[in-house]
């Protein structure tokens, strides 16, 4: 973890992460998240189990991709609301633009609608 913090985006290690939930919690706290109680659910959504063997680089990449996807979802939803699109039209646009399931789109809509 300290190597990543020192080197930033240039850091990539094949070292296996033993405590995945704790590692993600630390990242979240350092990035300003106030509530890290849902970290276990985030790992489940990323399809990462505590017993899985995963490198530090891969764990960070998956977590980063999740954040990017959420940001894109939020942007689409806010823009659709600004242009007075309906909930259903926005849901469909999310599904099409991000190639995600109805369930995933609904979860994003609950967060940002």
CSV table of C-alpha atoms in Angstrom, one decimal:
chain,number,residue,atom,x,y,z
A,1,UNK,CA,0.0,0.0,0.0
A,2,UNK,CA,2.7,2.5,0.9
A,3,UNK,CA,4.5,1.8,-2.4
A,4,UNK,CA,1.3,2.7,-4.3
A,5,UNK,CA,0.9,5.9,-2.3
A,6,UNK,CA,4.5,6.9,-2.9
A,7,UNK,CA,4.5,6.1,-6.6
A,8,UNK,CA,0.8,6.9,-7.5
A,9,UNK,CA,-0.4,5.8,-11.0
A,10,UNK,CA,3.0,4.5,-12.0
A,11,UNK,CA,2.8,1.8,-9.4
A,12,UNK,CA,2.0,-1.7,-10.5
A,13,UNK,CA,2.8,-4.8,-8.5
A,14,UNK,CA,2.2,-8.5,-8.9
A,15,UNK,CA,2.2,-8.8,-5.2
A,16,UNK,CA,-0.9,-10.6,-4.0
A,17,UNK,CA,-3.3,-8.6,-1.7
A,18,UNK,CA,-4.2,-10.6,1.4
A,19,UNK,CA,-6.7,-8.2,3.0
A,20,UNK,CA,-8.7,-6.9,0.1
A,21,UNK,CA,-11.5,-5.3,2.1
A,22,UNK,CA,-9.1,-3.5,4.4
A,23,UNK,CA,-7.0,-2.2,1.4
A,24,UNK,CA,-10.1,-0.8,-0.3
A,25,UNK,CA,-11.3,0.8,2.9
A,26,UNK,CA,-8.0,2.5,3.3
A,27,UNK,CA,-8.1,3.8,-0.3
A,28,UNK,CA,-11.7,5.1,0.3
A,29,UNK,CA,-10.8,6.9,3.5
A,30,UNK,CA,-7.7,8.5,1.9
A,31,UNK,CA,-9.8,9.6,-1.1
A,32,UNK,CA,-12.3,11.4,1.2
A,33,UNK,CA,-15.1,8.8,1.6
A,34,UNK,CA,-16.9,9.3,4.9
A,35,UNK,CA,-18.7,6.0,4.9
A,36,UNK,CA,-16.8,2.8,4.1
A,37,UNK,CA,-19.4,0.4,5.6
A,38,UNK,CA,-20.4,-0.8,2.1
A,39,UNK,CA,-16.9,-2.0,1.1
A,40,UNK,CA,-17.8,-5.6,1.3
A,41,UNK,CA,-20.7,-5.1,-1.1
A,42,UNK,CA,-18.4,-3.2,-3.5
A,43,UNK,CA,-16.0,-6.2,-3.5
A,44,UNK,CA,-19.0,-8.5,-4.2
A,45,UNK,CA,-20.1,-6.3,-7.1
A,46,UNK,CA,-16.5,-6.5,-8.5
A,47,UNK,CA,-16.7,-10.3,-8.1
A,48,UNK,CA,-13.8,-10.3,-5.7
A,49,UNK,CA,-13.8,-12.6,-2.7
A,50,UNK,CA,-11.5,-12.2,0.3
A,51,UNK,CA,-9.9,-15.6,-0.4
A,52,UNK,CA,-9.2,-14.8,-4.1
A,53,UNK,CA,-5.7,-14.3,-5.3
A,54,UNK,CA,-5.5,-10.9,-6.9
A,55,UNK,CA,-2.6,-8.6,-7.4
A,56,UNK,CA,-2.5,-5.1,-6.0
A,57,UNK,CA,-2.5,-3.6,-9.5
A,58,UNK,CA,-5.5,-5.6,-10.6
A,59,UNK,CA,-7.4,-4.7,-7.4
A,60,UNK,CA,-6.8,-1.0,-7.9
A,61,UNK,CA,-7.6,-1.2,-11.6
A,62,UNK,CA,-11.0,-2.9,-11.0
A,63,UNK,CA,-11.8,-0.4,-8.2
A,64,UNK,CA,-10.8,2.5,-10.5
A,65,UNK,CA,-13.0,1.2,-13.4
A,66,UNK,CA,-15.9,1.0,-11.0
A,67,UNK,CA,-15.5,4.6,-10.1
A,68,UNK,CA,-15.2,5.7,-13.7
A,69,UNK,CA,-18.4,3.8,-14.6
A,70,UNK,CA,-20.3,5.4,-11.7
A,71,UNK,CA,-19.1,8.8,-12.8
A,72,UNK,CA,-20.3,8.2,-16.4
A,73,UNK,CA,-23.7,6.9,-15.0
A,74,UNK,CA,-24.1,10.0,-12.9
A,75,UNK,CA,-23.2,12.3,-15.8
A,76,UNK,CA,-25.8,10.6,-18.1
A,77,UNK,CA,-28.5,10.7,-15.4
A,78,UNK,CA,-27.9,14.4,-14.5
A,79,UNK,CA,-27.8,15.4,-18.2
A,80,UNK,CA,-31.0,13.5,-19.0
A,81,UNK,CA,-32.7,15.2,-16.0
A,82,UNK,CA,-31.5,18.6,-17.2
A,83,UNK,CA,-33.1,17.9,-20.6
A,84,UNK,CA,-36.4,16.7,-18.9
A,85,UNK,CA,-36.0,13.1,-20.1
A,86,UNK,CA,-38.3,10.6,-18.4
A,87,UNK,CA,-37.1,8.1,-15.8
A,88,UNK,CA,-37.7,5.3,-18.3
A,89,UNK,CA,-35.9,7.0,-21.2
A,90,UNK,CA,-32.9,7.7,-18.9
A,91,UNK,CA,-32.9,4.1,-17.7
A,92,UNK,CA,-32.9,2.9,-21.3
A,93,UNK,CA,-30.1,5.3,-22.3
A,94,UNK,CA,-28.0,4.1,-19.4
A,95,UNK,CA,-28.4,0.5,-20.4
A,96,UNK,CA,-27.5,1.2,-24.0
A,97,UNK,CA,-24.6,3.6,-23.5
A,98,UNK,CA,-22.9,1.5,-20.8
A,99,UNK,CA,-24.0,-1.9,-22.0
A,100,UNK,CA,-25.3,-2.9,-18.6
A,101,UNK,CA,-28.2,-4.9,-17.3
A,102,UNK,CA,-31.6,-3.6,-16.2
A,103,UNK,CA,-30.6,-4.3,-12.6
A,104,UNK,CA,-27.3,-2.4,-12.8
A,105,UNK,CA,-29.0,0.5,-14.5
A,106,UNK,CA,-31.7,0.6,-11.8
A,107,UNK,CA,-29.1,0.7,-9.1
A,108,UNK,CA,-27.4,3.7,-10.7
A,109,UNK,CA,-30.8,5.4,-11.1
A,110,UNK,CA,-31.5,4.9,-7.4
A,111,UNK,CA,-28.2,6.7,-6.6
A,112,UNK,CA,-28.5,9.7,-8.9
A,113,UNK,CA,-32.1,10.3,-10.1
